[in-house]
Amino acid sequence: MAQKQVTGRRLIIIGGSSGSLEALMVILPALRKDFTIPVLIVLHRSISADNGLRDLIASRTSLQVKEADEKEILLAGWIYLAPPDFHVLLEEDGTASLDVSEKIHYSRPSIDVSFTSAAPVYRQHLTAVLLSGANSDGAAAMRVVKEYGGNNVVQDPAEAMVSYMPEQAILLAGVKTVLPANQIAVLLNRL
């Protein structure tokens, strides 16, 4: 069954791995207090992760922060974290769905899974951001985001702590919007 676009809704998904936390600590504090687009953050995390990441991010932003729950509608002004050891898929009704299927690129959550599931739902209203990382998770899925009219942004590999992930997105998906973390924040605030 073909997915339908979630009418009038926008979504930002930020994916990253090794070195991406540093970029997030630049991007998230710079988001406006009245930011109205839900943000899903998909990071490669340890299975035993506690609330430390949520607490750290919450301490650096004026937006509400929580881990995504099953069948939760992603609300404006909130930052959602993909829970450790769960893929987060975006459903046509605007809800998140948690999944424990096989790991992709040795990772669960996988950035590819979130980008690919969101692309046909949000189409041109999806902004996919890929930060520092040591594998290619997210890079191929950016082609899918582009095919559905979404926007792709990668952290400048010259700035990234680990350049492989953004380099792969540029190579595999032809991403043209390549920015340092502080300029990614500026771009997001303009959406």
XYZ file of N, CA, C and O in Angstrom:
764
model
N 0.840 -1.187 0.000
C 0.000 0.000 0.000
C 0.880 1.244 0.000
O 1.795 1.367 0.797
N 0.595 2.172 -0.874
C 1.395 3.401 -0.960
C 1.107 4.289 0.242
O -0.018 4.396 0.699
N 2.167 4.917 0.744
C 1.985 5.818 1.871
C 1.488 7.160 1.385
O 1.833 7.618 0.308
N 0.662 7.792 2.215
C 0.159 9.126 1.904
C 0.978 10.148 2.666
O 1.481 9.878 3.737
N 1.049 11.331 2.104
C 1.768 12.411 2.769
C 0.956 12.900 3.965
O -0.259 12.989 3.910
N 1.649 13.201 5.050
C 1.017 13.814 6.208
C 0.826 15.282 5.858
O 1.774 16.048 5.817
N -0.398 15.675 5.573
C -0.696 17.010 5.063
C -0.357 18.098 6.065
O -0.755 18.041 7.213
N 0.396 19.093 5.581
C 0.674 20.278 6.368
C 1.686 20.106 7.485
O 2.000 21.055 8.176
N 2.204 18.928 7.676
C 3.168 18.704 8.747
C 4.572 18.686 8.198
O 4.816 18.266 7.073
N 5.490 19.115 9.039
C 6.906 19.102 8.687
C 7.624 18.213 9.679
O 7.132 17.978 10.791
N 8.811 17.766 9.315
C 9.628 16.969 10.210
C 11.090 17.181 9.861
O 11.451 17.278 8.687
N 11.908 17.255 10.900
C 13.362 17.277 10.748
C 13.881 16.022 11.419
O 13.521 15.737 12.571
N 14.706 15.272 10.709
C 15.382 14.118 11.303
C 16.876 14.407 11.238
O 17.410 14.710 10.168
N 17.523 14.325 12.380
C 18.973 14.521 12.457
C 19.594 13.181 12.821
O 19.268 12.605 13.862
N 20.479 12.694 11.965
C 21.151 11.421 12.214
C 22.632 11.628 12.422
O 23.232 12.540 11.846
N 23.214 10.780 13.246
C 24.646 10.877 13.469
C 25.186 9.702 14.254
O 24.441 8.890 14.798
N 26.482 9.653 14.305
C 27.173 8.593 15.033
C 28.385 9.216 15.708
O 28.278 10.298 16.278
N 29.530 8.596 15.581
C 30.742 9.073 16.254
C 31.003 10.543 15.957
O 31.051 10.954 14.806
N 31.123 11.344 17.002
C 31.422 12.761 16.858
C 30.219 13.652 16.630
O 30.356 14.873 16.586
N 29.037 13.077 16.509
C 27.863 13.908 16.199
C 27.324 14.666 17.405
O 26.675 15.699 17.241
N 27.596 14.188 18.601
C 27.097 14.877 19.793
C 27.655 16.303 19.864
O 26.937 17.240 20.225
N 28.895 16.467 19.480
C 29.512 17.792 19.483
C 28.762 18.730 18.539
O 28.507 19.894 18.872
N 28.392 18.240 17.361
C 27.648 19.058 16.412
C 26.251 19.374 16.950
O 25.761 20.503 16.822
N 25.609 18.393 17.572
C 24.291 18.630 18.160
C 24.337 19.711 19.232
O 23.396 20.493 19.372
N 25.431 19.748 19.979
C 25.565 20.747 21.043
C 25.774 22.155 20.492
O 25.692 23.130 21.221
N 26.015 22.254 19.195
C 26.056 23.556 18.516
C 24.681 23.860 17.913
O 24.172 24.970 18.025
N 24.067 22.869 17.285
C 22.811 23.064 16.558
C 21.630 23.309 17.502
O 20.896 24.288 17.361
N 21.425 22.411 18.451
C 20.205 22.460 19.267
C 20.073 23.710 20.126
O 18.979 24.293 20.184
N 21.129 24.186 20.790
C 20.965 25.419 21.565
C 20.632 26.637 20.703
O 20.077 27.619 21.202
N 20.952 26.565 19.424
C 20.713 27.704 18.531
C 19.306 27.718 17.931
O 18.929 28.685 17.278
N 18.528 26.654 18.151
C 17.161 26.656 17.634
C 16.322 27.669 18.404
O 16.424 27.782 19.631
N 15.492 28.390 17.684
C 14.633 29.415 18.288
C 13.747 28.825 19.390
O 13.327 27.669 19.310
N 13.409 29.623 20.368
C 12.517 29.190 21.444
C 11.123 28.864 20.921
O 10.430 28.036 21.489
N 10.736 29.513 19.835
C 9.411 29.278 19.264
C 9.471 28.331 18.058
O 8.593 28.338 17.200
N 10.487 27.485 18.005
C 10.671 26.538 16.902
C 9.450 25.624 16.835
O 9.031 25.058 17.843
N 8.854 25.476 15.659
C 7.576 24.768 15.563
C 7.613 23.461 14.775
O 6.568 22.893 14.494
N 8.783 22.975 14.447
C 8.880 21.729 13.693
C 9.407 20.643 14.625
O 10.407 20.849 15.308
N 8.739 19.475 14.670
C 9.286 18.387 15.489
C 10.645 17.944 14.945
O 10.864 17.937 13.734
N 11.531 17.573 15.850
C 12.868 17.110 15.486
C 13.046 15.710 16.056
O 12.855 15.491 17.253
N 13.394 14.765 15.200
C 13.728 13.412 15.639
C 15.231 13.253 15.498
O 15.782 13.478 14.412
N 15.885 12.868 16.578
C 17.328 12.643 16.555
C 17.578 11.143 16.613
O 17.135 10.470 17.548
N 18.295 10.645 15.617
C 18.625 9.224 15.540
C 20.139 9.102 15.645
O 20.863 9.407 14.697
N 20.591 8.697 16.821
C 22.020 8.519 17.068
C 22.310 7.061 17.337
O 21.505 6.367 17.971
N 23.461 6.610 16.898
C 23.909 5.268 17.267
C 24.273 5.316 18.747
O 25.157 6.066 19.142
N 23.512 4.557 19.546
C 23.646 4.612 21.005
C 23.855 3.221 21.575
O 23.425 2.242 21.005
N 24.438 3.197 22.733
C 24.618 1.940 23.459
C 23.257 1.416 23.912
O 22.360 2.188 24.274
N 23.105 0.107 23.894
C 21.860 -0.521 24.346
C 21.579 -0.183 25.804
O 20.433 -0.030 26.205
N 22.604 -0.027 26.577
C 22.436 0.233 28.009
C 22.305 1.721 28.323
O 22.402 2.122 29.478
N 22.060 2.536 27.304
C 21.975 3.987 27.528
C 20.869 4.316 28.521
O 19.810 3.716 28.523
N 21.147 5.276 29.373
C 20.146 5.734 30.324
C 19.606 7.088 29.852
O 19.668 7.407 28.678
N 19.110 7.869 30.744
C 18.556 9.172 30.381
C 19.621 10.260 30.262
O 19.273 11.425 30.106
N 20.886 9.896 30.334
C 21.952 10.891 30.276
C 21.918 11.735 29.018
O 22.100 12.951 29.077
N 21.678 11.109 27.880
C 21.627 11.858 26.625
C 20.431 12.809 26.619
O 20.562 13.978 26.264
N 19.274 12.321 27.024
C 18.083 13.174 27.083
C 18.326 14.362 28.008
O 18.028 15.501 27.673
N 18.897 14.092 29.172
C 19.152 15.160 30.143
C 20.166 16.166 29.609
O 19.996 17.375 29.792
N 21.203 15.685 28.936
C 22.207 16.574 28.364
C 21.582 17.488 27.310
O 21.778 18.712 27.336
N 20.822 16.903 26.400
C 20.197 17.697 25.345
C 19.189 18.675 25.946
O 19.147 19.845 25.564
N 18.396 18.211 26.896
C 17.399 19.082 27.533
C 18.057 20.269 28.227
O 17.480 21.362 28.269
N 19.269 20.062 28.725
C 19.958 21.159 29.417
C 20.491 22.213 28.451
O 20.881 23.298 28.867
N 20.505 21.901 27.166
C 21.082 22.803 26.166
C 20.064 23.431 25.226
O 20.440 24.126 24.289
N 18.775 23.168 25.442
C 17.762 23.719 24.545
C 16.541 24.155 25.339
O 16.284 23.630 26.432
N 15.809 25.084 24.786
C 14.560 25.525 25.419
C 13.378 24.663 24.978
O 12.280 24.797 25.504
N 13.598 23.768 24.027
C 12.536 22.885 23.547
C 12.389 21.681 24.471
O 13.320 21.315 25.196
N 11.228 21.067 24.455
C 10.974 19.857 25.233
C 11.734 18.696 24.588
O 11.785 18.588 23.359
N 12.278 17.786 25.415
C 13.068 16.659 24.912
C 12.571 15.373 25.559
O 12.367 15.321 26.777
N 12.391 14.336 24.753
C 11.999 13.025 25.284
C 12.364 11.935 24.284
O 12.610 12.222 23.116
N 12.378 10.700 24.759
C 12.539 9.578 23.843
C 11.198 9.302 23.183
O 10.143 9.410 23.824
N 11.238 8.958 21.905
C 10.017 8.656 21.163
C 9.377 7.388 21.722
O 10.071 6.429 22.074
N 8.056 7.402 21.803
C 7.283 6.244 22.253
C 6.501 5.665 21.088
O 6.208 6.362 20.108
N 6.119 4.414 21.229
C 5.309 3.722 20.232
C 3.990 4.465 20.015
O 3.310 4.836 20.970
N 3.659 4.697 18.754
C 2.410 5.332 18.317
C 2.240 6.761 18.819
O 1.142 7.292 18.902
N 3.343 7.418 19.125
C 3.311 8.799 19.583
C 3.280 9.739 18.384
O 4.037 9.572 17.434
N 2.420 10.744 18.458
C 2.394 11.783 17.429
C 3.516 12.767 17.750
O 3.640 13.231 18.886
N 4.341 13.057 16.758
C 5.459 13.981 16.955
C 4.937 15.412 16.894
O 4.404 15.849 15.883
N 5.091 16.125 17.994
C 4.500 17.455 18.157
C 5.495 18.572 17.887
O 6.695 18.432 18.133
N 4.961 19.698 17.443
C 5.763 20.893 17.206
C 6.431 21.336 18.499
O 5.847 21.238 19.578
N 7.679 21.794 18.383
C 8.387 22.309 19.541
C 9.005 21.239 20.429
O 9.479 21.544 21.514
N 9.008 20.015 19.972
C 9.589 18.915 20.739
C 10.771 18.319 19.986
O 10.780 18.271 18.763
N 11.739 17.841 20.762
C 12.856 17.059 20.222
C 12.677 15.640 20.730
O 12.532 15.420 21.939
N 12.669 14.687 19.814
C 12.492 13.280 20.152
C 13.794 12.541 19.886
O 14.439 12.764 18.858
N 14.154 11.652 20.783
C 15.333 10.810 20.612
C 14.892 9.400 20.256
O 13.963 8.866 20.881
N 15.556 8.806 19.286
C 15.317 7.394 19.009
C 15.831 6.601 20.212
O 16.976 6.784 20.619
N 14.990 5.751 20.810
C 15.439 4.986 21.971
C 16.555 4.012 21.597
O 16.610 3.536 20.460
N 17.436 3.699 22.543
C 18.485 2.729 22.239
C 17.875 1.372 21.880
O 16.888 0.953 22.477
N 18.445 0.735 20.866
C 18.079 -0.602 20.409
C 16.707 -0.676 19.732
O 16.134 -1.757 19.618
N 16.169 0.455 19.268
C 14.924 0.475 18.507
C 15.103 1.323 17.258
O 15.619 2.437 17.330
N 14.634 0.794 16.115
C 14.499 1.633 14.929
C 13.254 2.494 15.135
O 12.294 2.058 15.767
N 13.251 3.706 14.597
C 12.062 4.557 14.632
C 11.591 4.757 13.202
O 12.312 5.314 12.372
N 10.382 4.275 12.938
C 9.751 4.457 11.629
C 8.671 5.520 11.772
O 8.059 5.647 12.831
N 8.434 6.267 10.703
C 7.400 7.285 10.700
C 6.231 6.775 9.881
O 6.404 6.368 8.737
N 5.059 6.779 10.484
C 3.854 6.225 9.861
C 3.058 7.314 9.162
O 3.189 8.500 9.459
N 2.182 6.898 8.248
C 1.420 7.868 7.465
C 0.452 8.693 8.293
O 0.022 9.766 7.868
N 0.135 8.246 9.512
C -0.758 9.042 10.368
C 0.015 10.032 11.237
O -0.555 10.682 12.113
N 1.328 10.151 11.000
C 2.142 11.113 11.740
C 2.677 10.591 13.054
O 3.245 11.356 13.827
N 2.538 9.292 13.302
C 3.046 8.720 14.543
C 4.391 8.032 14.320
O 4.747 7.678 13.200
N 5.092 7.847 15.420
C 6.341 7.085 15.407
C 6.014 5.631 15.721
O 5.107 5.340 16.493
N 6.757 4.743 15.136
C 6.604 3.321 15.406
C 7.979 2.764 15.751
O 8.951 3.022 15.043
N 8.058 2.041 16.861
C 9.334 1.466 17.292
C 9.440 0.036 16.794
O 8.466 -0.721 16.826
N 10.627 -0.331 16.350
C 10.828 -1.613 15.689
C 12.143 -2.231 16.150
O 13.138 -1.519 16.318
N 12.146 -3.547 16.345
C 13.361 -4.246 16.767
C 13.864 -5.205 15.691
O 14.545 -6.165 15.992
N 13.552 -4.933 14.427
C 14.058 -5.780 13.355
C 15.582 -5.684 13.295
O 16.205 -4.936 14.038
N 16.172 -6.422 12.389
C 17.631 -6.533 12.328
C 18.329 -5.184 12.249
O 17.772 -4.193 11.789
N 19.564 -5.182 12.705
C 20.381 -3.976 12.672
C 20.752 -3.653 11.229
O 20.926 -4.544 10.401
N 20.848 -2.374 10.945
C 21.281 -1.883 9.637
C 22.611 -1.167 9.865
O 22.708 -0.315 10.748
N 23.629 -1.513 9.085
C 24.962 -0.939 9.288
C 25.405 -1.137 10.752
O 25.959 -0.214 11.361
N 25.094 -2.303 11.284
C 25.455 -2.668 12.662
C 24.772 -1.782 13.696
O 25.226 -1.705 14.840
N 23.702 -1.113 13.322
C 23.094 -0.132 14.224
C 21.586 -0.318 14.348
O 20.888 -0.567 13.373
N 21.121 -0.158 15.546
C 19.700 -0.048 15.864
C 19.613 0.890 17.044
O 20.043 0.500 18.124
N 19.194 2.128 16.848
C 18.439 2.639 15.706
C 19.310 2.901 14.478
O 20.481 3.226 14.597
N 18.665 2.770 13.325
C 19.327 3.057 12.060
C 18.777 4.348 11.480
O 17.562 4.564 11.448
N 19.672 5.176 11.019
C 19.291 6.437 10.366
C 18.590 6.133 9.052
O 17.584 6.762 8.706
N 19.105 5.147 8.300
C 18.485 4.760 7.031
C 17.003 4.443 7.217
O 16.166 4.857 6.420
N 16.662 3.696 8.257
C 15.276 3.293 8.503
C 14.389 4.523 8.714
O 13.311 4.637 8.124
N 14.834 5.450 9.536
C 14.016 6.636 9.806
C 13.880 7.524 8.572
O 12.772 7.970 8.235
N 14.983 7.801 7.882
C 14.919 8.628 6.673
C 13.995 7.989 5.632
O 13.147 8.656 5.036
N 14.185 6.679 5.384
C 13.439 5.985 4.337
C 11.950 5.919 4.647
O 11.120 6.079 3.749
N 11.588 5.694 5.894
C 10.164 5.616 6.232
C 9.505 6.990 6.213
O 8.327 7.122 5.879
N 10.238 8.036 6.541
C 9.664 9.383 6.585
C 9.516 10.002 5.199
O 8.604 10.810 4.974
N 10.382 9.643 4.267
C 10.400 10.299 2.952
C 9.057 10.261 2.223
O 8.568 11.310 1.775
N 8.396 9.096 2.083
C 7.122 9.097 1.354
C 5.971 9.711 2.145
O 4.939 10.053 1.570
N 6.133 9.861 3.442
C 5.086 10.432 4.281
C 5.156 11.957 4.282
O 4.155 12.648 4.070
N 6.347 12.495 4.491
C 6.509 13.946 4.631
C 6.923 14.642 3.339
O 6.803 15.864 3.228
N 7.472 13.890 2.396
C 7.887 14.390 1.088
C 8.701 15.685 1.165
O 9.722 15.714 1.815
N 8.242 16.763 0.542
C 9.002 18.016 0.514
C 9.033 18.706 1.873
O 9.762 19.676 2.067
N 8.286 18.202 2.828
C 8.257 18.788 4.175
C 9.223 18.079 5.128
O 9.197 18.337 6.328
N 10.051 17.199 4.585
C 11.062 16.499 5.385
C 12.427 17.128 5.146
O 12.827 17.359 4.006
N 13.123 17.395 6.236
C 14.518 17.817 6.157
C 15.345 16.762 6.874
O 15.147 16.509 8.067
N 16.251 16.131 6.136
C 17.128 15.096 6.671
C 18.527 15.688 6.840
O 19.085 16.239 5.893
N 19.052 15.584 8.048
C 20.366 16.147 8.370
C 21.265 14.999 8.804
O 20.894 14.205 9.668
N 22.456 14.925 8.224
C 23.401 13.873 8.577
C 24.686 14.505 9.092
O 25.284 15.351 8.430
N 25.073 14.071 10.293
C 26.245 14.632 10.967
C 27.408 13.645 10.945
O 27.367 12.631 10.267
N 28.389 13.931 11.725
C 29.601 13.135 11.864
C 29.291 11.667 12.135
O 28.333 11.331 12.834
N 30.129 10.771 11.604
C 29.956 9.347 11.866
C 30.953 8.503 11.121
O 31.546 8.937 10.131
N 31.114 7.265 11.602
C 32.147 6.379 11.073
C 31.630 5.318 10.112
O 32.397 4.501 9.637
N 30.306 5.293 9.839
C 29.830 4.356 8.819
C 28.899 5.093 7.868
O 28.719 6.303 7.986
N 28.303 4.385 6.932
C 27.522 5.058 5.889
C 26.022 5.078 6.174
O 25.233 5.394 5.278
N 25.605 4.756 7.392
C 24.180 4.779 7.729
C 23.603 6.162 7.424
O 24.156 7.178 7.808
N 22.487 6.186 6.722
C 21.831 7.441 6.366
C 22.169 7.937 4.974
O 21.354 8.621 4.352
N 23.336 7.608 4.470
C 23.787 8.159 3.192
C 22.916 7.693 2.029
O 22.421 8.516 1.258
N 22.700 6.393 1.907
C 21.883 5.882 0.800
C 20.434 6.338 0.926
O 19.781 6.644 -0.074
N 19.933 6.425 2.146
C 18.543 6.841 2.357
C 18.318 8.289 1.948
O 17.190 8.683 1.641
N 19.370 9.078 1.904
C 19.215 10.462 1.462
C 18.812 10.526 -0.017
O 18.172 11.487 -0.435
N 19.136 9.487 -0.780
C 18.641 9.422 -2.166
C 17.120 9.303 -2.173
O 16.442 9.912 -2.996
N 16.586 8.507 -1.244
C 15.136 8.329 -1.141
C 14.480 9.647 -0.734
O 13.453 10.041 -1.291
N 15.068 10.319 0.243
C 14.546 11.627 0.669
C 14.489 12.573 -0.529
O 13.477 13.241 -0.770
N 15.552 12.593 -1.322
C 15.618 13.467 -2.503
C 14.557 13.072 -3.532
O 13.899 13.943 -4.113
N 14.369 11.772 -3.762
C 13.377 11.299 -4.726
C 11.969 11.762 -4.368
O 11.143 12.006 -5.242
N 11.685 11.873 -3.083
C 10.363 12.309 -2.629
C 10.277 13.826 -2.437
O 9.281 14.327 -1.941
N 11.319 14.550 -2.820
C 11.283 16.005 -2.769
C 11.733 16.612 -1.460
O 11.636 17.822 -1.269
N 12.245 15.783 -0.544
C 12.720 16.290 0.736
C 14.057 17.006 0.599
O 14.677 17.004 -0.463
N 14.472 17.615 1.681
C 15.717 18.387 1.708
C 16.788 17.624 2.476
O 16.533 17.132 3.575
N 17.972 17.552 1.912
C 19.107 16.883 2.550
C 20.181 17.902 2.910
O 20.504 18.778 2.108
N 20.731 17.732 4.108
C 21.801 18.601 4.598
C 22.835 17.714 5.278
O 22.467 16.815 6.047
N 24.101 17.949 4.997
C 25.144 17.216 5.719
C 26.111 18.186 6.375
O 26.339 19.296 5.877
N 26.649 17.731 7.483
C 27.692 18.499 8.155
C 28.927 18.507 7.265
O 29.291 17.485 6.664
N 29.565 19.629 7.174
C 30.790 19.758 6.383
C 31.800 18.728 6.866
O 32.184 18.737 8.038
N 32.235 17.797 5.991
C 33.199 16.777 6.419
C 34.481 17.373 6.990
O 35.097 16.770 7.864
N 34.871 18.554 6.531
C 36.088 19.192 7.046
C 35.932 19.580 8.512
O 36.920 19.683 9.232
N 34.697 19.790 8.962
C 34.424 20.153 10.348
C 34.088 18.933 11.210
O 34.318 18.933 12.417
N 33.523 17.903 10.593
C 33.051 16.733 11.341
C 34.203 16.045 12.061
O 35.309 15.917 11.511
N 33.933 15.595 13.267
C 34.950 14.876 14.020
C 35.346 13.590 13.288
O 36.508 13.218 13.253
N 34.341 12.915 12.688
C 34.583 11.740 11.843
C 33.882 12.024 10.521
O 32.655 12.066 10.450
N 34.638 12.206 9.473
C 34.105 12.715 8.207
C 33.426 11.676 7.319
O 32.738 12.038 6.364
N 33.552 10.383 7.614
C 33.108 9.334 6.692
C 31.616 9.408 6.377
O 31.215 9.328 5.213
N 30.773 9.570 7.381
C 29.327 9.564 7.157
C 28.886 10.714 6.247
O 28.194 10.475 5.248
N 29.261 11.955 6.531
C 28.852 13.017 5.597
C 29.491 12.867 4.215
O 28.853 13.175 3.202
N 30.718 12.381 4.146
C 31.354 12.166 2.835
C 30.569 11.157 2.016
O 30.396 11.334 0.807
N 30.093 10.085 2.664
C 29.316 9.069 1.957
C 27.993 9.632 1.449
O 27.539 9.276 0.364
N 27.366 10.511 2.218
C 26.112 11.127 1.774
C 26.347 11.993 0.539
O 25.537 11.988 -0.393
N 27.437 12.716 0.527
C 27.772 13.549 -0.636
C 28.033 12.655 -1.842
O 27.542 12.912 -2.939
N 28.765 11.570 -1.630
C 29.122 10.650 -2.710
C 27.921 9.857 -3.215
O 27.661 9.792 -4.421
N 27.169 9.239 -2.307
C 26.094 8.324 -2.698
C 24.789 9.028 -3.055
O 24.019 8.531 -3.861
N 24.509 10.161 -2.416
C 23.220 10.829 -2.633
C 23.363 12.181 -3.319
O 22.361 12.840 -3.578
N 24.591 12.586 -3.598
C 24.799 13.857 -4.277
C 24.303 15.056 -3.476
O 23.834 16.036 -4.051
N 24.422 14.989 -2.161
C 23.940 16.086 -1.317
C 24.737 17.351 -1.626
O 25.962 17.339 -1.638
N 24.012 18.422 -1.871
C 24.640 19.701 -2.238
C 24.707 20.686 -1.068
O 25.529 21.591 -1.077
N 23.829 20.523 -0.084
C 23.820 21.439 1.049
C 24.757 20.889 2.116
O 24.411 19.976 2.870
N 25.966 21.436 2.143
C 27.040 20.991 3.037
C 27.424 22.188 3.893
O 27.927 23.192 3.370
N 27.163 22.082 5.200
C 27.329 23.240 6.080
C 28.020 22.867 7.384
O 27.856 21.747 7.872
N 28.719 23.810 8.000
C 29.190 23.589 9.369
C 27.981 23.596 10.312
O 26.912 24.116 9.971
N 28.155 23.030 11.492
C 27.046 22.867 12.435
C 26.325 24.174 12.737
O 25.094 24.214 12.779
N 27.070 25.260 12.926
C 26.403 26.519 13.270
C 25.524 27.022 12.135
O 24.481 27.651 12.363
N 25.874 26.728 10.893
C 25.058 27.145 9.756
C 23.876 26.199 9.535
O 22.849 26.606 8.977
N 24.007 24.942 9.978
C 22.858 24.037 9.947
C 21.763 24.598 10.836
O 20.582 24.608 10.479
N 22.129 25.109 11.995
C 21.152 25.707 12.906
C 20.462 26.897 12.250
O 19.238 27.059 12.351
N 21.218 27.719 11.553
C 20.639 28.880 10.861
C 19.622 28.404 9.821
O 18.507 28.930 9.728
N 19.995 27.406 9.042
C 19.100 26.864 8.016
C 17.815 26.329 8.657
O 16.715 26.609 8.180
N 17.924 25.559 9.731
C 16.740 24.997 10.382
C 15.827 26.087 10.916
O 14.605 25.975 10.832
N 16.391 27.133 11.457
C 15.581 28.242 11.977
C 14.825 28.983 10.877
O 13.831 29.648 11.149
N 15.289 28.862 9.650
C 14.617 29.529 8.521
C 13.494 28.696 7.926
O 12.740 29.202 7.098
N 13.370 27.442 8.314
C 12.326 26.579 7.729
C 10.944 27.035 8.141
O 10.733 27.533 9.230
